[in-house]
């Protein structure tokens, strides 16, 4: 029973909703300020903080000022993360003596972590000092997630407020999201993970005396330091022996917890959540999967409560769950079928496609994780996505391209889905010939323009970026796999960056100036050219009156609207991306199974 | 009321940034480290196994074995040596890549050659690389495939080796999560322990 995908998915959803429901209460009280008015010491420390920042605690920011505040905050962060990577060689907590990171990689990583993408062109265990991992990277896991929460809350305020000029106070929203929500949850999850075997220390890397000496081959280098080549031009290989294995150490669990809870996804190690020190057991894997969807699911419940109609939240949640379950089904079906090329050679077809998977997770927990991490904007992986079967790779790629609205990133999933809800209301309004309304707010031309920008920016970045990369030699040079799969690698990289996911078809050699720059740009605009239109919508809606429901109002709850919402998401996602997907995973599937 | 300008955002942004960086980037990991060391010292330090004062393994990190007297681990795609702790990662070979076919064919030939008594298909996990390159486990089927070879090489009965395999096999965690697995690192240490 434990290996049944139906049972595992059902158990996952039941536990998720059982935890998300109570959490949604905490979210609402923390973010609307009632928590700090109930507990005097919290209120006092908030007022002290406001004094220190030199701001008025009651300042209610108009949407553009709210957006500007977030931008200034993150620009400071970008400079800080860049500088710390460049200087890490002379900073403390660096037992492995990591030197400065290259300028283009530092730029890419700075953008990557502040935009909640956590795309990683580098390998953690051989690049980053403990100090960089904690102070720059883990800290940004918190701050970028807090930004997502803040924007989602600002949008909800837009629906709830009547004739108001502001959408909230960005500083207090960031502070409350981080300190009242992300931090306590992270401590709990981190401790659980340590109990399962995730490491948490500041020790130097440890040497292990191997049970059996390992013999391997390395290219021979001549006196000039260049590899020696034989008559045919192939490098000459020499046998080398080692009886030592060096184990990386570090403060992993603390980073792991917020990596999942903040839907960041940036691994401490190169292998991410496949690494036994990041994700040692099936139970730690389950808790990591729960952590990814926990806050996004709770936010949807909170949305319903905050707008005063729980059914609105349940409707959004229904649409998300429907898409999620369907995608889990396709992913699992693709992965239990072993690669026919390999079974012809004499490999067992059971349990399925094990290339790039860990034994302890098997097909079920790997498929589930793959869908969860790309439905949300997490991007942590417990499976190497590059080695998924063609359709098994199509599912995560498509989920990312939908804009990660199936539960989605912390905050980003909710505001992304509400953008689609506004679009669905607009389309239905056209069909029945009425002025569209959502939650009592009239949707007019300004809002629709902003919706269009938010929905169209990422496809432009993804398709434009991919087209450019496959036309240029520097872009093609990065592909590790031949044929259609190489194209998929590039397409996945741009999709993952522009939608701030961060997972990869990791064969792509992306730590080059070309990809570091291109993907850095995609991540920045993919994040903020969605956030700014969303805040603009929030501001415009907040200024409007809230209309009473009449018999002529299109209800935005119930099964009909669930289907309208799912339909809108699927049609936009399909129309935009089917041509590109046909060139990658679809062709590869036909090549593999078509003969 | 005059509109406050952008410059007025810099002080609060900077103050909040410094504060949150210290709280989440410094205080938080230090607190978790303290708690972790107090509550789960063995796990926090890497689940290391010591013998005669020497660290011989982590029960979580795979090692490469190729000799006739040991159970073989899953293939590892790490470079330059397999199961390199400093370079975790998978092969990233796509399903249609000829390099994948060649690699798997080579491994199948090697395994078939070493196990002439086995006629069925080769267990998939024995010829495919793991995601981390550090997978400490193989499937029970992959262990069963190798039992006779090890028993022969060590002069043991199949049953003796089978008992050791069973002792190092874990079912799904709590009966609910994951797959049944055999820990190759612990199993091989136990095999060496038998001799003494």
Coordinates of C-alpha atoms in Angstrom, one line a residue, chain A residues 2 7-8 11 49 51-55 64-65 68-69 72-73 76-77 80 125 134-135 139-140 142-143 171 174 178 183 186-187 190-191 194-197 199-202 205-206 208-212 214 216 218 245-249 254 257 270-271 274-277 280-283 286 339 341-342 345-348 350 354-362 384 386-388 390 481-482 485 506-507 588 592, chain B residues 3-6 8-9 11-17 19-21 23-26 28-30 32-33 35-36 39-40 43-46 48 54-58 60-67 70 74 80-83 85-98 100-101 104-105 108 112 121-124 127-132 134-135 137-139 172-179 181 189 192:
Chain A
X2 CA 2.8 2.4 0.8
X7 CA -2.5 6.2 -1.4
X8 CA 0.5 8.5 -1.2
X11 CA -2.3 10.9 2.4
X49 CA 11.7 48.8 14.9
X51 CA 11.5 54.2 15.2
X52 CA 14.8 52.6 14.2
X53 CA 13.7 52.7 10.5
X54 CA 12.5 56.2 10.9
X55 CA 9.0 55.5 9.7
X64 CA 3.5 52.3 -6.4
X65 CA 5.3 53.2 -3.1
X68 CA 9.2 50.9 -4.8
X69 CA 9.9 49.9 -1.2
X72 CA 14.9 49.3 -2.9
X73 CA 14.9 46.5 -0.3
X76 CA 20.3 46.5 -1.3
X77 CA 20.1 42.7 -1.0
X80 CA 25.1 42.5 -0.4
X125 CA 29.9 22.0 -1.7
X134 CA 23.9 31.4 5.9
X135 CA 24.2 35.1 5.7
X139 CA 18.7 34.9 4.8
X140 CA 17.4 35.6 1.3
X142 CA 13.5 34.2 4.2
X143 CA 13.3 37.6 2.6
X171 CA 8.1 47.2 5.9
X174 CA 8.0 41.9 5.4
X178 CA 9.5 36.7 8.3
X183 CA 11.1 31.8 11.3
X186 CA 11.6 26.9 10.0
X187 CA 12.9 26.1 13.5
X190 CA 14.8 22.1 10.8
X191 CA 14.7 20.2 14.1
X194 CA 18.1 17.0 12.0
X195 CA 16.3 14.1 13.8
X196 CA 16.0 12.3 10.5
X197 CA 19.7 12.8 9.7
X199 CA 23.5 17.5 9.2
X200 CA 23.8 20.8 11.1
X201 CA 27.3 21.8 12.2
X202 CA 30.2 24.1 11.5
X205 CA 34.9 18.6 5.8
X206 CA 35.5 15.0 7.2
X208 CA 36.4 8.7 5.8
X209 CA 38.7 5.7 5.5
X210 CA 37.0 3.7 2.7
X211 CA 36.2 0.0 3.2
X212 CA 37.5 -0.7 -0.3
X214 CA 38.6 2.9 -5.3
X216 CA 39.4 5.5 -11.2
X218 CA 41.9 10.8 -14.7
X245 CA 36.2 9.8 0.9
X246 CA 35.7 13.4 1.9
X247 CA 32.3 14.2 3.3
X248 CA 31.1 17.8 3.1
X249 CA 29.6 19.3 6.3
X254 CA 18.6 25.3 8.9
X257 CA 13.8 24.1 6.3
X270 CA 24.8 20.3 -5.8
X271 CA 22.5 17.2 -5.6
X274 CA 18.5 14.0 -3.6
X275 CA 21.7 14.4 -1.4
X276 CA 21.4 12.0 1.6
X277 CA 22.6 14.8 3.9
X280 CA 18.1 11.3 4.2
X281 CA 14.9 9.3 4.6
X282 CA 11.5 8.9 3.0
X283 CA 10.0 10.6 6.0
X286 CA 7.5 13.6 3.0
X339 CA 13.3 3.3 -20.8
X341 CA 16.2 1.2 -25.0
X342 CA 17.6 -0.1 -21.8
X345 CA 19.7 -4.5 -23.4
X346 CA 18.6 -6.8 -20.5
X347 CA 17.8 -4.4 -17.8
X348 CA 14.7 -5.1 -15.7
X350 CA 10.9 -2.8 -12.7
X354 CA 15.6 4.7 -12.1
X355 CA 18.3 6.8 -13.9
X356 CA 18.7 9.9 -11.8
X357 CA 16.6 8.6 -8.9
X358 CA 17.4 7.6 -5.4
X359 CA 16.6 4.1 -4.2
X360 CA 14.9 5.2 -0.9
X361 CA 12.5 7.4 -2.8
X362 CA 11.7 5.1 -5.7
X384 CA 17.5 14.6 -11.7
X386 CA 17.3 15.9 -17.0
X387 CA 17.1 12.1 -16.8
X388 CA 13.3 11.9 -16.5
X390 CA 10.4 12.6 -22.1
X481 CA 22.5 16.0 -24.4
X482 CA 22.1 15.7 -28.2
X485 CA 16.7 16.7 -25.4
X506 CA 21.0 20.1 -15.0
X507 CA 23.2 18.7 -17.7
X588 CA 11.8 12.9 -27.8
X592 CA 11.8 6.7 -28.0
Chain B
X3 CA 4.4 62.7 -1.4
X4 CA 7.5 61.2 0.3
X5 CA 10.3 60.6 -2.2
X6 CA 12.3 57.5 -3.0
X8 CA 13.0 58.2 2.2
X9 CA 12.8 54.5 1.5
X11 CA 16.8 54.1 5.5
X12 CA 14.0 51.8 6.4
X13 CA 15.0 49.3 3.7
X14 CA 18.6 49.3 4.9
X15 CA 17.7 49.0 8.6
X16 CA 15.2 46.2 7.9
X17 CA 17.6 44.4 5.7
X19 CA 18.0 43.3 11.0
X20 CA 16.5 40.4 9.1
X21 CA 19.9 39.3 7.8
X23 CA 18.1 37.3 12.7
X24 CA 17.7 34.8 9.8
X25 CA 21.2 34.5 8.5
X26 CA 23.1 34.3 11.8
X28 CA 18.6 31.3 13.3
X29 CA 21.3 28.8 12.1
X30 CA 23.2 29.2 15.3
X32 CA 19.3 25.4 15.2
X33 CA 22.9 24.2 15.4
X35 CA 19.5 22.6 19.5
X36 CA 20.5 20.0 16.9
X39 CA 19.0 16.8 20.8
X40 CA 20.5 14.7 18.0
X43 CA 22.7 12.9 13.3
X44 CA 23.8 16.6 13.3
X45 CA 27.4 15.5 12.9
X46 CA 26.7 13.3 9.8
X48 CA 29.3 8.8 11.1
X54 CA 38.7 5.8 12.7
X55 CA 35.8 7.1 10.8
X56 CA 35.0 4.4 8.3
X57 CA 31.7 5.6 6.8
X58 CA 28.5 7.6 7.2
X60 CA 23.8 7.9 4.9
X61 CA 26.5 8.3 2.3
X62 CA 27.2 5.6 -0.3
X63 CA 30.7 4.2 -1.1
X64 CA 31.9 2.5 -4.3
X65 CA 32.5 -1.3 -4.2
X66 CA 33.7 -3.4 -7.1
X67 CA 35.5 -6.3 -5.5
X70 CA 31.4 -7.0 -1.5
X74 CA 24.6 1.6 -7.5
X80 CA 36.5 12.0 -11.1
X81 CA 35.9 9.0 -8.8
X82 CA 32.5 7.4 -8.0
X83 CA 30.8 8.4 -4.8
X85 CA 31.5 13.5 -1.5
X86 CA 32.7 16.8 -2.9
X87 CA 30.9 16.6 -6.2
X88 CA 27.4 15.2 -5.7
X89 CA 25.1 14.9 -8.7
X90 CA 23.6 12.7 -11.3
X91 CA 24.6 11.8 -14.9
X92 CA 22.0 14.1 -16.3
X93 CA 21.9 11.8 -19.4
X94 CA 18.5 12.1 -21.2
X95 CA 16.6 9.0 -22.1
X96 CA 17.5 9.2 -25.8
X97 CA 21.2 9.9 -25.2
X98 CA 23.4 7.2 -26.9
X100 CA 23.2 6.4 -21.6
X101 CA 22.7 3.3 -23.7
X104 CA 24.1 0.9 -19.2
X105 CA 25.3 -1.8 -21.8
X108 CA 25.0 -5.0 -17.8
X112 CA 26.3 -10.5 -16.1
X121 CA 17.0 -9.3 -16.3
X122 CA 19.5 -7.2 -14.3
X123 CA 17.9 -5.1 -11.5
X124 CA 17.5 -1.6 -12.8
X127 CA 22.9 -0.3 -13.8
X128 CA 21.5 3.2 -13.5
X129 CA 23.2 6.1 -11.7
X130 CA 21.5 7.6 -8.7
X131 CA 20.5 11.3 -8.4
X132 CA 23.0 12.2 -5.8
X134 CA 26.0 9.1 -3.1
X135 CA 23.0 6.7 -2.8
X137 CA 21.1 1.9 -0.8
X138 CA 20.2 -0.8 -3.3
X139 CA 16.8 -2.5 -3.7
X172 CA 9.0 1.4 4.2
X173 CA 9.5 3.9 7.0
X174 CA 6.7 3.7 9.6
X175 CA 5.2 1.2 7.1
X176 CA 4.0 4.2 5.2
X177 CA 6.8 6.0 3.5
X178 CA 9.3 5.1 0.7
X179 CA 10.6 1.8 -0.6
X181 CA 16.0 -0.7 0.8
X189 CA 30.9 -3.5 7.1
X192 CA 33.8 -7.7 7.1

